[in-house]
PDB file of C-alpha atoms in Angstrom:
ATOM      1  CA  GLY A   1       0.000   0.000   0.000  1.00 63.00           C
ATOM      2  CA  GLU A   2       0.897   3.647  -0.242  1.00 88.00           C
ATOM      3  CA  GLU A   3       0.513   4.342   3.460  1.00 94.00           C
ATOM      4  CA  VAL A   4       1.569   2.607   6.627  1.00 96.00           C
ATOM      5  CA  ALA A   5      -1.586   1.038   8.027  1.00 97.00           C
ATOM      6  CA  GLN A   6      -1.945   0.407  11.737  1.00 98.00           C
ATOM      7  CA  THR A   7      -4.763  -1.515  13.371  1.00 97.00           C
ATOM      8  CA  PRO A   8      -6.645  -1.157  15.546  1.00 97.00           C
ATOM      9  CA  LYS A   9      -6.905   2.604  16.038  1.00 96.00           C
ATOM     10  CA  HIS A  10      -7.916   2.191  19.661  1.00 97.00           C
ATOM     11  CA  LEU A  11      -7.470  -0.721  22.032  1.00 98.00           C
ATOM     12  CA  VAL A  12      -8.658  -0.995  25.614  1.00 98.00           C
ATOM     13  CA  ARG A  13      -7.333  -3.737  27.837  1.00 98.00           C
ATOM     14  CA  GLY A  14      -7.716  -4.587  31.489  1.00 97.00           C
ATOM     15  CA  GLU A  15      -4.533  -4.866  33.483  1.00 97.00           C
ATOM     16  CA  GLY A  16      -2.989  -8.254  32.950  1.00 97.00           C
ATOM     17  CA  GLN A  17      -4.616  -8.823  29.566  1.00 97.00           C
ATOM     18  CA  LYS A  18      -2.720  -9.276  26.334  1.00 97.00           C
ATOM     19  CA  ALA A  19      -2.595  -6.572  23.667  1.00 98.00           C
ATOM     20  CA  LYS A  20      -1.633  -7.108  20.040  1.00 98.00           C
ATOM     21  CA  LEU A  21      -1.061  -4.285  17.592  1.00 98.00           C
ATOM     22  CA  TYR A  22      -0.571  -4.587  13.853  1.00 98.00           C
ATOM     23  CA  CYS A  23       1.334  -2.625  11.232  1.00 98.00           C
ATOM     24  CA  ALA A  24       1.357  -3.040   7.473  1.00 97.00           C
ATOM     25  CA  PRO A  25       4.384  -1.165   6.093  1.00 95.00           C
ATOM     26  CA  ILE A  26       4.513   0.430   2.686  1.00 94.00           C
ATOM     27  CA  LYS A  27       5.231  -2.177  -0.016  1.00 92.00           C
ATOM     28  CA  GLY A  28       8.875  -2.251  -0.914  1.00 90.00           C
ATOM     29  CA  HIS A  29      10.045  -0.760   2.367  1.00 92.00           C
ATOM     30  CA  SER A  30      12.615  -2.969   4.022  1.00 91.00           C
ATOM     31  CA  TYR A  31      12.675  -1.310   7.431  1.00 93.00           C
ATOM     32  CA  VAL A  32       9.980  -1.150  10.071  1.00 94.00           C
ATOM     33  CA  PHE A  33      10.241   0.784  13.316  1.00 94.00           C
ATOM     34  CA  TRP A  34       8.015   0.777  16.391  1.00 96.00           C
ATOM     35  CA  TYR A  35       7.814   3.789  18.703  1.00 95.00           C
ATOM     36  CA  GLN A  36       5.900   4.390  21.927  1.00 96.00           C
ATOM     37  CA  GLN A  37       4.544   7.824  22.794  1.00 93.00           C
ATOM     38  CA  VAL A  38       3.361   8.260  26.359  1.00 89.00           C
ATOM     39  CA  LEU A  39       1.195  11.258  27.277  1.00 81.00           C
ATOM     40  CA  LYS A  40       2.165  13.171  24.110  1.00 75.00           C
ATOM     41  CA  ASN A  41       5.807  13.232  25.154  1.00 75.00           C
ATOM     42  CA  GLU A  42       8.664  12.256  22.984  1.00 78.00           C
ATOM     43  CA  PHE A  43       8.637   9.121  20.919  1.00 88.00           C
ATOM     44  CA  LYS A  44      10.521   6.261  22.503  1.00 91.00           C
ATOM     45  CA  PHE A  45      12.102   3.837  20.056  1.00 92.00           C
ATOM     46  CA  LEU A  46      11.220   0.226  20.773  1.00 95.00           C
ATOM     47  CA  ILE A  47      12.412  -2.054  17.985  1.00 94.00           C
ATOM     48  CA  SER A  48      13.280  -2.134  14.301  1.00 93.00           C
ATOM     49  CA  PHE A  49      13.181  -4.800  11.625  1.00 94.00           C
ATOM     50  CA  GLN A  50      15.003  -5.294   8.374  1.00 92.00           C
ATOM     51  CA  ASN A  51      12.481  -7.350   6.463  1.00 92.00           C
ATOM     52  CA  GLU A  52      11.592 -10.174   8.860  1.00 93.00           C
ATOM     53  CA  ASN A  53      14.765  -9.916  10.914  1.00 94.00           C
ATOM     54  CA  VAL A  54      15.066  -7.977  14.134  1.00 93.00           C
ATOM     55  CA  PHE A  55      17.570  -5.235  13.442  1.00 91.00           C
ATOM     56  CA  ASP A  56      17.686  -3.370  16.732  1.00 90.00           C
ATOM     57  CA  GLU A  57      15.705  -4.191  19.863  1.00 91.00           C
ATOM     58  CA  THR A  58      17.584  -2.021  22.350  1.00 89.00           C
ATOM     59  CA  GLY A  59      14.439  -0.092  23.219  1.00 90.00           C
ATOM     60  CA  MET A  60      12.227  -3.064  23.919  1.00 92.00           C
ATOM     61  CA  PRO A  61      11.343  -3.803  27.527  1.00 90.00           C
ATOM     62  CA  LYS A  62      12.859  -7.193  28.277  1.00 82.00           C
ATOM     63  CA  GLU A  63       9.716  -8.639  29.695  1.00 90.00           C
ATOM     64  CA  ARG A  64       6.204  -8.715  28.287  1.00 95.00           C
ATOM     65  CA  PHE A  65       6.960  -7.016  24.938  1.00 97.00           C
ATOM     66  CA  SER A  66       7.593  -8.941  21.742  1.00 96.00           C
ATOM     67  CA  ALA A  67       7.375  -8.142  18.045  1.00 97.00           C
ATOM     68  CA  LYS A  68       7.455  -9.930  14.709  1.00 96.00           C
ATOM     69  CA  CYS A  69       7.545  -9.130  11.020  1.00 96.00           C
ATOM     70  CA  LEU A  70       6.750 -12.280   9.062  1.00 93.00           C
ATOM     71  CA  PRO A  71       6.679 -12.544   5.260  1.00 89.00           C
ATOM     72  CA  ASN A  72       3.312 -11.729   3.689  1.00 87.00           C
ATOM     73  CA  SER A  73       1.809 -10.703   7.022  1.00 92.00           C
ATOM     74  CA  PRO A  74       1.460  -7.421   8.878  1.00 95.00           C
ATOM     75  CA  CYS A  75       4.103  -6.795  11.509  1.00 97.00           C
ATOM     76  CA  SER A  76       2.881  -7.134  15.070  1.00 98.00           C
ATOM     77  CA  LEU A  77       3.738  -5.810  18.509  1.00 98.00           C
ATOM     78  CA  GLU A  78       2.450  -7.857  21.413  1.00 98.00           C
ATOM     79  CA  ILE A  79       2.322  -6.940  25.063  1.00 97.00           C
ATOM     80  CA  GLN A  80       1.687  -9.754  27.490  1.00 94.00           C
ATOM     81  CA  ALA A  81       0.099  -8.970  30.846  1.00 94.00           C
ATOM     82  CA  THR A  82      -0.394  -5.277  30.202  1.00 97.00           C
ATOM     83  CA  LYS A  83       0.257  -2.732  32.932  1.00 96.00           C
ATOM     84  CA  LEU A  84      -1.200   0.724  33.444  1.00 96.00           C
ATOM     85  CA  GLU A  85       2.088   2.307  32.368  1.00 94.00           C
ATOM     86  CA  ASP A  86       1.802   0.632  28.951  1.00 96.00           C
ATOM     87  CA  SER A  87      -0.994   3.082  28.108  1.00 96.00           C
ATOM     88  CA  ALA A  88       0.373   5.051  25.177  1.00 96.00           C
ATOM     89  CA  VAL A  89       0.096   5.616  21.454  1.00 95.00           C
ATOM     90  CA  TYR A  90       2.180   3.097  19.552  1.00 97.00           C
ATOM     91  CA  PHE A  91       3.460   4.256  16.188  1.00 96.00           C
ATOM     92  CA  CYS A  92       4.843   2.167  13.401  1.00 96.00           C
ATOM     93  CA  ALA A  93       7.014   3.629  10.655  1.00 95.00           C
ATOM     94  CA  SER A  94       8.569   2.145   7.551  1.00 94.00           C
ATOM     95  CA  SER A  95      11.354   3.298   5.279  1.00 91.00           C
ATOM     96  CA  PRO A  96      13.077   1.985   2.170  1.00 88.00           C
ATOM     97  CA  ASN A  97      16.549   2.420   3.659  1.00 78.00           C
ATOM     98  CA  ARG A  98      18.062   2.592   7.076  1.00 71.00           C
ATOM     99  CA  VAL A  99      19.844   5.901   7.012  1.00 66.00           C
ATOM    100  CA  ASN A 100      19.292   9.347   5.610  1.00 58.00           C
ATOM    101  CA  THR A 101      15.825   8.632   4.408  1.00 72.00           C
ATOM    102  CA  GLU A 102      12.294   9.588   5.192  1.00 81.00           C
ATOM    103  CA  ALA A 103      10.389   7.423   7.637  1.00 89.00           C
ATOM    104  CA  PHE A 104       6.679   7.100   6.851  1.00 92.00           C
ATOM    105  CA  PHE A 105       4.464   6.849   9.888  1.00 95.00           C
ATOM    106  CA  GLY A 106       1.186   5.143  10.538  1.00 96.00           C
ATOM    107  CA  GLN A 107      -1.602   6.881  12.387  1.00 96.00           C
ATOM    108  CA  GLY A 108      -0.834   5.026  15.578  1.00 96.00           C
ATOM    109  CA  THR A 109      -2.718   2.705  17.889  1.00 97.00           C
ATOM    110  CA  ARG A 110      -3.908   4.199  21.154  1.00 96.00           C
ATOM    111  CA  LEU A 111      -3.654   1.569  23.870  1.00 97.00           C
ATOM    112  CA  THR A 112      -5.487   2.249  27.106  1.00 97.00           C
ATOM    113  CA  VAL A 113      -4.922  -0.115  29.998  1.00 97.00           C
ATOM    114  CA  VAL A 114      -7.582   0.136  32.692  1.00 97.00           C
TER     115      VAL A 114
ATOM    116  CA  ALA B   1      24.285  10.470  24.854  1.00 79.00           C
ATOM    117  CA  GLN B   2      22.123  11.260  21.868  1.00 86.00           C
ATOM    118  CA  ARG B   3      19.449  13.761  22.704  1.00 91.00           C
ATOM    119  CA  VAL B   4      17.130  16.279  21.075  1.00 94.00           C
ATOM    120  CA  THR B   5      15.865  19.280  22.992  1.00 96.00           C
ATOM    121  CA  GLN B   6      12.924  21.414  21.990  1.00 97.00           C
ATOM    122  CA  PRO B   7      12.720  24.024  24.742  1.00 96.00           C
ATOM    123  CA  GLU B   8       9.267  25.372  23.925  1.00 95.00           C
ATOM    124  CA  LYS B   9       6.203  23.249  24.562  1.00 95.00           C
ATOM    125  CA  LEU B  10       3.931  25.856  23.034  1.00 97.00           C
ATOM    126  CA  LEU B  11       4.593  28.716  20.673  1.00 98.00           C
ATOM    127  CA  SER B  12       1.810  31.128  19.876  1.00 97.00           C
ATOM    128  CA  VAL B  13       2.132  33.769  17.146  1.00 97.00           C
ATOM    129  CA  PHE B  14      -0.168  35.908  15.054  1.00 97.00           C
ATOM    130  CA  LYS B  15      -0.726  35.299  11.364  1.00 97.00           C
ATOM    131  CA  GLY B  16       1.954  37.013   9.309  1.00 97.00           C
ATOM    132  CA  ALA B  17       4.489  37.066  12.137  1.00 98.00           C
ATOM    133  CA  PRO B  18       7.845  35.308  11.847  1.00 97.00           C
ATOM    134  CA  VAL B  19       8.180  32.015  13.649  1.00 97.00           C
ATOM    135  CA  GLU B  20      11.199  30.104  14.909  1.00 98.00           C
ATOM    136  CA  LEU B  21      10.928  26.707  16.539  1.00 98.00           C
ATOM    137  CA  LYS B  22      14.084  25.820  18.386  1.00 98.00           C
ATOM    138  CA  CYS B  23      15.862  22.502  18.290  1.00 97.00           C
ATOM    139  CA  ASN B  24      19.193  21.578  19.830  1.00 97.00           C
ATOM    140  CA  TYR B  25      20.820  18.204  19.643  1.00 96.00           C
ATOM    141  CA  SER B  26      23.556  16.220  21.272  1.00 93.00           C
ATOM    142  CA  TYR B  27      25.360  13.727  19.053  1.00 88.00           C
ATOM    143  CA  SER B  28      28.954  12.672  18.730  1.00 83.00           C
ATOM    144  CA  GLY B  29      28.925  11.542  15.116  1.00 79.00           C
ATOM    145  CA  SER B  30      27.630  13.019  11.879  1.00 81.00           C
ATOM    146  CA  PRO B  31      24.013  13.939  12.584  1.00 85.00           C
ATOM    147  CA  GLU B  32      21.043  13.695  10.297  1.00 88.00           C
ATOM    148  CA  LEU B  33      18.383  16.153  11.370  1.00 92.00           C
ATOM    149  CA  PHE B  34      14.732  16.144  10.451  1.00 93.00           C
ATOM    150  CA  TRP B  35      11.625  18.140  11.206  1.00 95.00           C
ATOM    151  CA  TYR B  36       8.361  16.208  11.335  1.00 95.00           C
ATOM    152  CA  VAL B  37       4.936  17.810  11.570  1.00 95.00           C
ATOM    153  CA  GLN B  38       1.648  16.447  12.814  1.00 93.00           C
ATOM    154  CA  TYR B  39      -1.451  18.369  11.825  1.00 94.00           C
ATOM    155  CA  SER B  40      -4.647  17.832  13.778  1.00 90.00           C
ATOM    156  CA  ARG B  41      -5.976  14.282  13.262  1.00 86.00           C
ATOM    157  CA  GLN B  42      -3.286  13.465  10.727  1.00 90.00           C
ATOM    158  CA  ARG B  43      -0.271  11.224  10.856  1.00 92.00           C
ATOM    159  CA  LEU B  44       3.250  12.389  11.504  1.00 92.00           C
ATOM    160  CA  GLN B  45       4.891  13.440   8.252  1.00 92.00           C
ATOM    161  CA  LEU B  46       8.290  14.657   7.195  1.00 91.00           C
ATOM    162  CA  LEU B  47       8.566  18.409   6.741  1.00 93.00           C
ATOM    163  CA  LEU B  48      12.285  18.930   6.212  1.00 90.00           C
ATOM    164  CA  ARG B  49      15.592  17.145   6.367  1.00 87.00           C
ATOM    165  CA  HIS B  50      18.852  19.002   6.648  1.00 84.00           C
ATOM    166  CA  ILE B  51      20.611  17.143   3.893  1.00 78.00           C
ATOM    167  CA  SER B  52      18.216  18.269   1.193  1.00 78.00           C
ATOM    168  CA  ARG B  53      18.403  21.954   2.167  1.00 73.00           C
ATOM    169  CA  GLU B  54      14.990  22.570   0.683  1.00 78.00           C
ATOM    170  CA  SER B  55      12.169  24.865   1.672  1.00 79.00           C
ATOM    171  CA  ILE B  56       8.811  23.245   2.281  1.00 84.00           C
ATOM    172  CA  LYS B  57       5.655  25.305   2.834  1.00 90.00           C
ATOM    173  CA  GLY B  58       7.891  28.305   3.384  1.00 91.00           C
ATOM    174  CA  PHE B  59       9.812  26.624   6.218  1.00 94.00           C
ATOM    175  CA  THR B  60      13.591  26.400   6.285  1.00 93.00           C
ATOM    176  CA  ALA B  61      16.050  24.970   8.752  1.00 94.00           C
ATOM    177  CA  ASP B  62      19.815  25.260   8.821  1.00 89.00           C
ATOM    178  CA  LEU B  63      22.060  22.835  10.578  1.00 91.00           C
ATOM    179  CA  ASN B  64      24.524  24.724  12.782  1.00 92.00           C
ATOM    180  CA  LYS B  65      27.089  22.220  13.973  1.00 90.00           C
ATOM    181  CA  GLY B  66      28.890  24.785  16.103  1.00 92.00           C
ATOM    182  CA  GLU B  67      25.763  25.513  18.100  1.00 93.00           C
ATOM    183  CA  THR B  68      24.373  21.995  17.624  1.00 94.00           C
ATOM    184  CA  SER B  69      21.100  23.488  16.501  1.00 95.00           C
ATOM    185  CA  PHE B  70      18.566  22.918  13.750  1.00 95.00           C
ATOM    186  CA  HIS B  71      15.991  25.639  14.280  1.00 97.00           C
ATOM    187  CA  LEU B  72      12.912  25.739  12.052  1.00 96.00           C
ATOM    188  CA  LYS B  73      11.974  29.136  10.652  1.00 96.00           C
ATOM    189  CA  LYS B  74       9.268  30.726   8.584  1.00 96.00           C
ATOM    190  CA  PRO B  75       9.129  34.458   7.843  1.00 96.00           C
ATOM    191  CA  PHE B  76       5.340  34.780   7.740  1.00 97.00           C
ATOM    192  CA  ALA B  77       3.246  32.273   9.677  1.00 97.00           C
ATOM    193  CA  GLN B  78      -0.107  31.120   8.318  1.00 97.00           C
ATOM    194  CA  GLU B  79      -3.053  29.731  10.276  1.00 97.00           C
ATOM    195  CA  GLU B  80      -2.679  26.405   8.516  1.00 96.00           C
ATOM    196  CA  ASP B  81       0.797  26.067  10.034  1.00 97.00           C
ATOM    197  CA  SER B  82      -0.804  25.359  13.407  1.00 98.00           C
ATOM    198  CA  ALA B  83       0.380  21.854  14.342  1.00 97.00           C
ATOM    199  CA  MET B  84       2.785  19.844  16.487  1.00 96.00           C
ATOM    200  CA  TYR B  85       6.365  20.030  15.282  1.00 97.00           C
ATOM    201  CA  TYR B  86       8.957  17.438  16.206  1.00 96.00           C
ATOM    202  CA  CYS B  87      12.672  17.720  15.667  1.00 96.00           C
ATOM    203  CA  ALA B  88      14.341  14.347  15.144  1.00 94.00           C
ATOM    204  CA  LEU B  89      17.909  13.098  15.062  1.00 92.00           C
ATOM    205  CA  GLY B  90      19.119  10.227  12.951  1.00 86.00           C
ATOM    206  CA  GLY B  91      22.486   9.160  11.721  1.00 67.00           C
ATOM    207  CA  GLY B  92      23.157   6.237  13.968  1.00 69.00           C
ATOM    208  CA  SER B  93      23.897   2.845  12.492  1.00 68.00           C
ATOM    209  CA  GLN B  94      20.619   1.582  13.892  1.00 70.00           C
ATOM    210  CA  GLY B  95      18.574   3.888  11.702  1.00 77.00           C
ATOM    211  CA  ASN B  96      15.956   4.825  14.274  1.00 85.00           C
ATOM    212  CA  LEU B  97      15.071   8.422  15.013  1.00 89.00           C
ATOM    213  CA  ILE B  98      15.458  10.209  18.334  1.00 90.00           C
ATOM    214  CA  PHE B  99      12.691  12.739  18.789  1.00 93.00           C
ATOM    215  CA  GLY B 100      12.373  15.885  20.820  1.00 95.00           C
ATOM    216  CA  LYS B 101       9.267  16.382  22.943  1.00 94.00           C
ATOM    217  CA  GLY B 102       7.668  18.539  20.303  1.00 95.00           C
ATOM    218  CA  THR B 103       6.489  22.139  20.080  1.00 97.00           C
ATOM    219  CA  LYS B 104       2.872  23.006  19.520  1.00 96.00           C
ATOM    220  CA  LEU B 105       2.629  25.944  17.152  1.00 98.00           C
ATOM    221  CA  SER B 106      -0.546  27.966  17.332  1.00 98.00           C
ATOM    222  CA  VAL B 107      -1.042  30.672  14.709  1.00 98.00           C
ATOM    223  CA  LYS B 108      -3.801  33.093  15.620  1.00 97.00           C
ATOM    224  CA  PRO B 109      -5.772  35.072  13.033  1.00 95.00           C
TER     225      PRO B 109
END
């Protein structure tokens, strides 16, 4: 597609429940990035993929968070046993290259943990 | 440590006035600087990148390595410029962007 598509737009989960977010990058883009934005503050980098391979996961919380980008499927970000502090907008971005290039963002998924 | 600082949370100007959104960065290597904009109810989109040295929608930004700044400027603000503006730093081998906290620009009629 021509735009990065994120689903769902909004997600409400009770504490302890699982949350799964999806991102379809722009066709032909090799890189996918996930960012977390809490309370409209700065974007925190979580993880990046080069095609289906994890490229950099230095921002991912060690526990509870996992992500995948499988061939012919949307990428996904999963949070096991959600906590209140996971409430945030999660943005996905894709780009054709890794450096010196424009990153195209999705509209984000707003996760609310109650 | 790599860091981007946008000192103003909110900047309010009148239509036709000049506007400058400040951005300072901390980076030991060769930085790539970007300005992203998010209009109301729209996705984040690229406005400018320093390497292309272009002017988009009347906005310009010059990378000043001595002052480690990449301020965004426009001589005459328009109401449609009202939006959230994020300065972002790239250039690392990882490819991800480091964002500032953003500045909300409000242009009053």
